[in-house]
């Protein structure tokens, strides 16, 4: 097992405690901090002071309280070395980003998007998701072993799904995937990541302009027709750009890393892999347990306290950054027995892999649908699936906001 930088010539930064992993697991120091202290003052990845919250109950309490723990943080723009932005520039960058606003603004935006992510809507998408999965399995089978499961399966499937849903040209996928991967890589210099963010916004602005000129049947077209200029509850162009950018990044980065890392976890537990492959009733619980066990989203968006608060018996002053150790919380022994062990037969309900409260992941039904389709289809198509390299040589993406794999060489 290796933890790698995309550019191995760069010096690796010091990872914040909540991002440190040993393979699938939070490092022992993270578990000890959760079990002993629960809340600790730390520095963020960008050198800013913050309070790290690790216990499951405390994490849920913070996530449930958008009044005292605000997502509308201006502190995120104050990191050492960050460029200075005017208030107008900050508002434009925040517009449409559901993760960066609180109610009632968040409520207004989410109400427009929720109909597109209901379980009923996902069921209508299911035949197309099955087709996309089967097409990629066909291509893998035709090309023959070995294969890189990340490049050939885990990454392109969610990318194609979200591209079709949003109305993004799939031909652009390589460009936006590379840009997004670098944007989420904290080992890159901040000025380079800021440039990538501007390029990403410019790309989304072009897509929105095309949708405004000729709205299609996709989600962007729907938003323009139903909520664009001139309609009740207008969305500004900046909000459309922000919504599209967030959904594109979240729609392919999270699920693709779950598919890659989840397959590796199942390969390391052959008895549980067999259950997912052979028992349709085992698939949905397995997805929930993998979400809990892997905890690919390290922390989500930092919150800012709007008043003096107390969390886990620790006093936190107003205007403080609060970071949530989601992976550690999902293994809290107070809520899950033997949480460091993968057990797809357990009831993993209550995990915070999709967050909690008003900011609970909008795309959770879509992510679940993709995983429930892709995992068993892959394992049935290739019943002899196995690693093509020793486990110790598998490269983990340690320096990304979303944990995952650089590649996953497999054979069958």
Short mmCIF file of N, CA and C in Angstrom, two decimals, residues 313-396:
data_model
loop_
_atom_site.label_atom_id
_atom_site.label_comp_id
_atom_site.label_asym_id
_atom_site.label_seq_id
_atom_site.Cartn_x
_atom_site.Cartn_y
_atom_site.Cartn_z
N UNK A 313 -18.23 19.18 25.62
CA UNK A 313 -17.66 19.72 26.85
C UNK A 313 -16.54 20.72 26.63
N UNK A 314 -16.25 21.05 25.37
CA UNK A 314 -15.18 22.00 25.04
C UNK A 314 -15.80 23.31 24.59
N UNK A 315 -15.36 24.41 25.18
CA UNK A 315 -15.85 25.73 24.79
C UNK A 315 -15.19 26.17 23.49
N UNK A 316 -16.01 26.60 22.53
CA UNK A 316 -15.52 27.07 21.24
C UNK A 316 -16.01 28.50 21.05
N UNK A 317 -15.10 29.46 20.90
CA UNK A 317 -15.52 30.87 20.77
C UNK A 317 -16.26 31.13 19.46
N UNK A 318 -17.00 32.21 19.44
CA UNK A 318 -17.63 32.66 18.20
C UNK A 318 -16.58 32.95 17.14
N UNK A 319 -16.96 32.78 15.88
CA UNK A 319 -16.10 33.03 14.72
C UNK A 319 -14.92 32.07 14.65
N UNK A 320 -15.12 30.85 15.14
CA UNK A 320 -14.10 29.81 15.05
C UNK A 320 -14.46 28.83 13.94
N UNK A 321 -13.45 28.30 13.28
CA UNK A 321 -13.67 27.25 12.30
C UNK A 321 -13.84 25.91 13.03
N UNK A 322 -14.78 25.10 12.54
CA UNK A 322 -15.04 23.77 13.10
C UNK A 322 -14.94 22.76 11.96
N UNK A 323 -14.09 21.75 12.15
CA UNK A 323 -13.89 20.69 11.16
C UNK A 323 -14.44 19.39 11.74
N UNK A 324 -15.11 18.60 10.91
CA UNK A 324 -15.74 17.37 11.35
C UNK A 324 -14.98 16.17 10.79
N UNK A 325 -14.53 15.29 11.67
CA UNK A 325 -13.81 14.08 11.26
C UNK A 325 -14.83 12.99 10.95
N UNK A 326 -15.37 13.01 9.73
CA UNK A 326 -16.48 12.13 9.38
C UNK A 326 -16.09 10.66 9.42
N UNK A 327 -14.90 10.32 8.91
CA UNK A 327 -14.49 8.91 8.87
C UNK A 327 -14.35 8.34 10.28
N UNK A 328 -13.77 9.13 11.18
CA UNK A 328 -13.62 8.67 12.56
C UNK A 328 -14.98 8.57 13.24
N UNK A 329 -15.87 9.52 12.98
CA UNK A 329 -17.20 9.48 13.58
C UNK A 329 -17.96 8.23 13.16
N UNK A 330 -17.78 7.81 11.92
CA UNK A 330 -18.48 6.63 11.43
C UNK A 330 -17.99 5.33 12.06
N UNK A 331 -16.88 5.41 12.78
CA UNK A 331 -16.37 4.21 13.47
C UNK A 331 -16.41 4.36 14.99
N UNK A 332 -17.15 5.33 15.46
CA UNK A 332 -17.23 5.62 16.88
C UNK A 332 -17.80 4.41 17.62
N UNK A 333 -17.05 3.84 18.58
CA UNK A 333 -17.55 2.65 19.30
C UNK A 333 -18.80 2.93 20.12
N UNK A 334 -19.12 4.19 20.34
CA UNK A 334 -20.35 4.52 21.08
C UNK A 334 -21.60 4.22 20.25
N UNK A 335 -21.45 4.12 18.92
CA UNK A 335 -22.62 3.90 18.08
C UNK A 335 -22.51 2.66 17.19
N UNK A 336 -21.30 2.14 16.99
CA UNK A 336 -21.14 0.94 16.16
C UNK A 336 -20.10 0.03 16.80
N UNK A 337 -20.49 -1.21 17.03
CA UNK A 337 -19.59 -2.18 17.64
C UNK A 337 -18.55 -2.63 16.62
N UNK A 338 -17.29 -2.66 17.07
CA UNK A 338 -16.20 -3.14 16.21
C UNK A 338 -16.20 -2.40 14.88
N UNK A 339 -16.24 -1.08 14.96
CA UNK A 339 -16.40 -0.25 13.76
C UNK A 339 -15.24 -0.28 12.80
N UNK A 340 -14.08 -0.76 13.24
CA UNK A 340 -12.93 -0.84 12.33
C UNK A 340 -12.98 -2.10 11.47
N UNK A 341 -14.02 -2.90 11.64
CA UNK A 341 -14.17 -4.13 10.86
C UNK A 341 -15.28 -3.94 9.84
N UNK A 342 -15.02 -4.30 8.57
CA UNK A 342 -16.04 -4.27 7.54
C UNK A 342 -16.98 -5.46 7.74
N UNK A 343 -18.26 -5.18 7.83
CA UNK A 343 -19.27 -6.22 8.01
C UNK A 343 -20.53 -5.81 7.26
N UNK A 344 -20.69 -6.31 6.04
CA UNK A 344 -21.80 -5.86 5.21
C UNK A 344 -23.14 -6.43 5.67
N UNK A 345 -23.13 -7.29 6.69
CA UNK A 345 -24.40 -7.80 7.21
C UNK A 345 -24.92 -6.94 8.36
N UNK A 346 -24.13 -5.97 8.80
CA UNK A 346 -24.58 -5.12 9.91
C UNK A 346 -25.55 -4.04 9.42
N UNK A 347 -26.28 -3.45 10.33
CA UNK A 347 -27.13 -2.30 10.04
C UNK A 347 -26.28 -1.05 10.20
N UNK A 348 -25.90 -0.45 9.09
CA UNK A 348 -25.02 0.73 9.12
C UNK A 348 -25.80 2.03 9.08
N UNK A 349 -27.11 1.96 9.27
CA UNK A 349 -27.93 3.18 9.26
C UNK A 349 -27.42 4.15 10.31
N UNK A 350 -27.49 5.43 9.99
CA UNK A 350 -27.04 6.45 10.92
C UNK A 350 -25.64 6.96 10.63
N UNK A 351 -24.96 6.37 9.63
CA UNK A 351 -23.63 6.89 9.28
C UNK A 351 -23.76 8.30 8.72
N UNK A 352 -22.64 9.02 8.75
CA UNK A 352 -22.65 10.42 8.29
C UNK A 352 -21.84 10.59 7.00
N UNK A 353 -21.73 9.52 6.22
CA UNK A 353 -20.99 9.60 4.97
C UNK A 353 -21.62 10.61 4.01
N UNK A 354 -22.95 10.76 4.07
CA UNK A 354 -23.65 11.75 3.25
C UNK A 354 -23.96 13.02 4.04
N UNK A 355 -23.37 13.18 5.21
CA UNK A 355 -23.66 14.32 6.04
C UNK A 355 -24.92 14.09 6.86
N UNK A 356 -25.54 15.18 7.27
CA UNK A 356 -26.71 15.12 8.15
C UNK A 356 -27.33 16.51 8.17
N UNK A 357 -28.62 16.58 8.46
CA UNK A 357 -29.27 17.88 8.56
C UNK A 357 -29.59 18.48 7.20
N UNK A 358 -29.71 19.81 7.15
CA UNK A 358 -30.17 20.46 5.92
C UNK A 358 -29.20 20.27 4.76
N UNK A 359 -27.92 20.03 5.07
CA UNK A 359 -26.93 19.86 4.02
C UNK A 359 -26.68 18.40 3.67
N UNK A 360 -27.54 17.51 4.13
CA UNK A 360 -27.42 16.09 3.74
C UNK A 360 -27.34 16.01 2.22
N UNK A 361 -26.45 15.15 1.72
CA UNK A 361 -26.12 15.11 0.29
C UNK A 361 -27.36 14.99 -0.59
N UNK A 362 -27.55 15.97 -1.46
CA UNK A 362 -28.68 15.98 -2.38
C UNK A 362 -28.63 14.79 -3.34
N UNK A 363 -27.43 14.39 -3.73
CA UNK A 363 -27.28 13.32 -4.71
C UNK A 363 -27.19 11.93 -4.13
N UNK A 364 -27.49 11.76 -2.84
CA UNK A 364 -27.39 10.44 -2.21
C UNK A 364 -28.20 9.37 -2.93
N UNK A 365 -29.45 9.64 -3.34
CA UNK A 365 -30.19 8.59 -4.07
C UNK A 365 -29.51 8.16 -5.36
N UNK A 366 -28.90 9.11 -6.08
CA UNK A 366 -28.20 8.77 -7.31
C UNK A 366 -26.95 7.95 -7.00
N UNK A 367 -26.17 8.35 -6.01
CA UNK A 367 -24.97 7.61 -5.65
C UNK A 367 -25.30 6.18 -5.24
N UNK A 368 -26.34 6.03 -4.43
CA UNK A 368 -26.75 4.68 -4.01
C UNK A 368 -27.17 3.83 -5.21
N UNK A 369 -27.93 4.42 -6.12
CA UNK A 369 -28.37 3.69 -7.30
C UNK A 369 -27.18 3.22 -8.13
N UNK A 370 -26.20 4.10 -8.33
CA UNK A 370 -25.03 3.72 -9.12
C UNK A 370 -24.24 2.60 -8.45
N UNK A 371 -24.05 2.69 -7.15
CA UNK A 371 -23.28 1.66 -6.46
C UNK A 371 -24.03 0.33 -6.39
N UNK A 372 -25.34 0.39 -6.14
CA UNK A 372 -26.12 -0.84 -6.08
C UNK A 372 -26.16 -1.55 -7.43
N UNK A 373 -26.00 -0.79 -8.50
CA UNK A 373 -25.95 -1.38 -9.84
C UNK A 373 -24.56 -1.88 -10.18
N UNK A 374 -23.54 -1.05 -9.91
CA UNK A 374 -22.20 -1.32 -10.41
C UNK A 374 -21.48 -2.45 -9.66
N UNK A 375 -21.55 -2.46 -8.34
CA UNK A 375 -20.79 -3.48 -7.59
C UNK A 375 -21.19 -4.91 -7.99
N UNK A 376 -22.47 -5.29 -7.88
CA UNK A 376 -22.80 -6.67 -8.24
C UNK A 376 -22.59 -6.99 -9.71
N UNK A 377 -22.83 -6.01 -10.60
CA UNK A 377 -22.62 -6.25 -12.03
C UNK A 377 -21.16 -6.56 -12.32
N UNK A 378 -20.25 -5.80 -11.71
CA UNK A 378 -18.82 -6.04 -11.89
C UNK A 378 -18.42 -7.43 -11.37
N UNK A 379 -18.89 -7.77 -10.18
CA UNK A 379 -18.46 -9.03 -9.56
C UNK A 379 -19.08 -10.24 -10.25
N UNK A 380 -20.27 -10.08 -10.82
CA UNK A 380 -20.87 -11.19 -11.56
C UNK A 380 -20.19 -11.39 -12.92
N UNK A 381 -19.84 -10.27 -13.56
CA UNK A 381 -19.19 -10.37 -14.88
C UNK A 381 -17.81 -11.00 -14.76
N UNK A 382 -17.10 -10.66 -13.68
CA UNK A 382 -15.74 -11.18 -13.49
C UNK A 382 -15.66 -11.88 -12.14
N UNK A 383 -16.20 -13.09 -12.03
CA UNK A 383 -16.21 -13.80 -10.73
C UNK A 383 -14.81 -14.11 -10.20
N UNK A 384 -13.84 -14.10 -11.09
CA UNK A 384 -12.46 -14.34 -10.65
C UNK A 384 -11.67 -13.07 -10.44
N UNK A 385 -12.35 -11.94 -10.29
CA UNK A 385 -11.66 -10.65 -10.14
C UNK A 385 -10.67 -10.68 -8.98
N UNK A 386 -9.48 -10.17 -9.21
CA UNK A 386 -8.46 -10.11 -8.16
C UNK A 386 -7.47 -9.01 -8.49
N UNK A 387 -6.68 -8.64 -7.49
CA UNK A 387 -5.65 -7.62 -7.70
C UNK A 387 -4.58 -8.15 -8.65
N UNK A 388 -4.09 -7.27 -9.52
CA UNK A 388 -3.00 -7.63 -10.43
C UNK A 388 -1.65 -7.25 -9.86
N UNK A 389 -1.62 -6.59 -8.71
CA UNK A 389 -0.39 -6.22 -8.02
C UNK A 389 -0.58 -6.55 -6.54
N UNK A 390 0.50 -6.65 -5.77
CA UNK A 390 0.33 -6.82 -4.32
C UNK A 390 -0.43 -5.64 -3.72
N UNK A 391 -1.21 -5.90 -2.69
CA UNK A 391 -1.99 -4.84 -2.04
C UNK A 391 -1.10 -3.68 -1.62
N UNK A 392 0.11 -3.99 -1.19
CA UNK A 392 1.04 -2.95 -0.71
C UNK A 392 1.43 -1.98 -1.81
N UNK A 393 1.22 -2.34 -3.07
CA UNK A 393 1.59 -1.47 -4.19
C UNK A 393 0.42 -0.62 -4.70
N UNK A 394 -0.75 -0.80 -4.14
CA UNK A 394 -1.90 0.00 -4.56
C UNK A 394 -1.72 1.43 -4.06
N UNK A 395 -1.88 2.41 -4.94
CA UNK A 395 -1.65 3.80 -4.58
C UNK A 395 -2.91 4.50 -4.13
N UNK A 396 -2.92 5.01 -2.89
CA UNK A 396 -4.05 5.75 -2.34
C UNK A 396 -3.86 7.25 -2.59
#
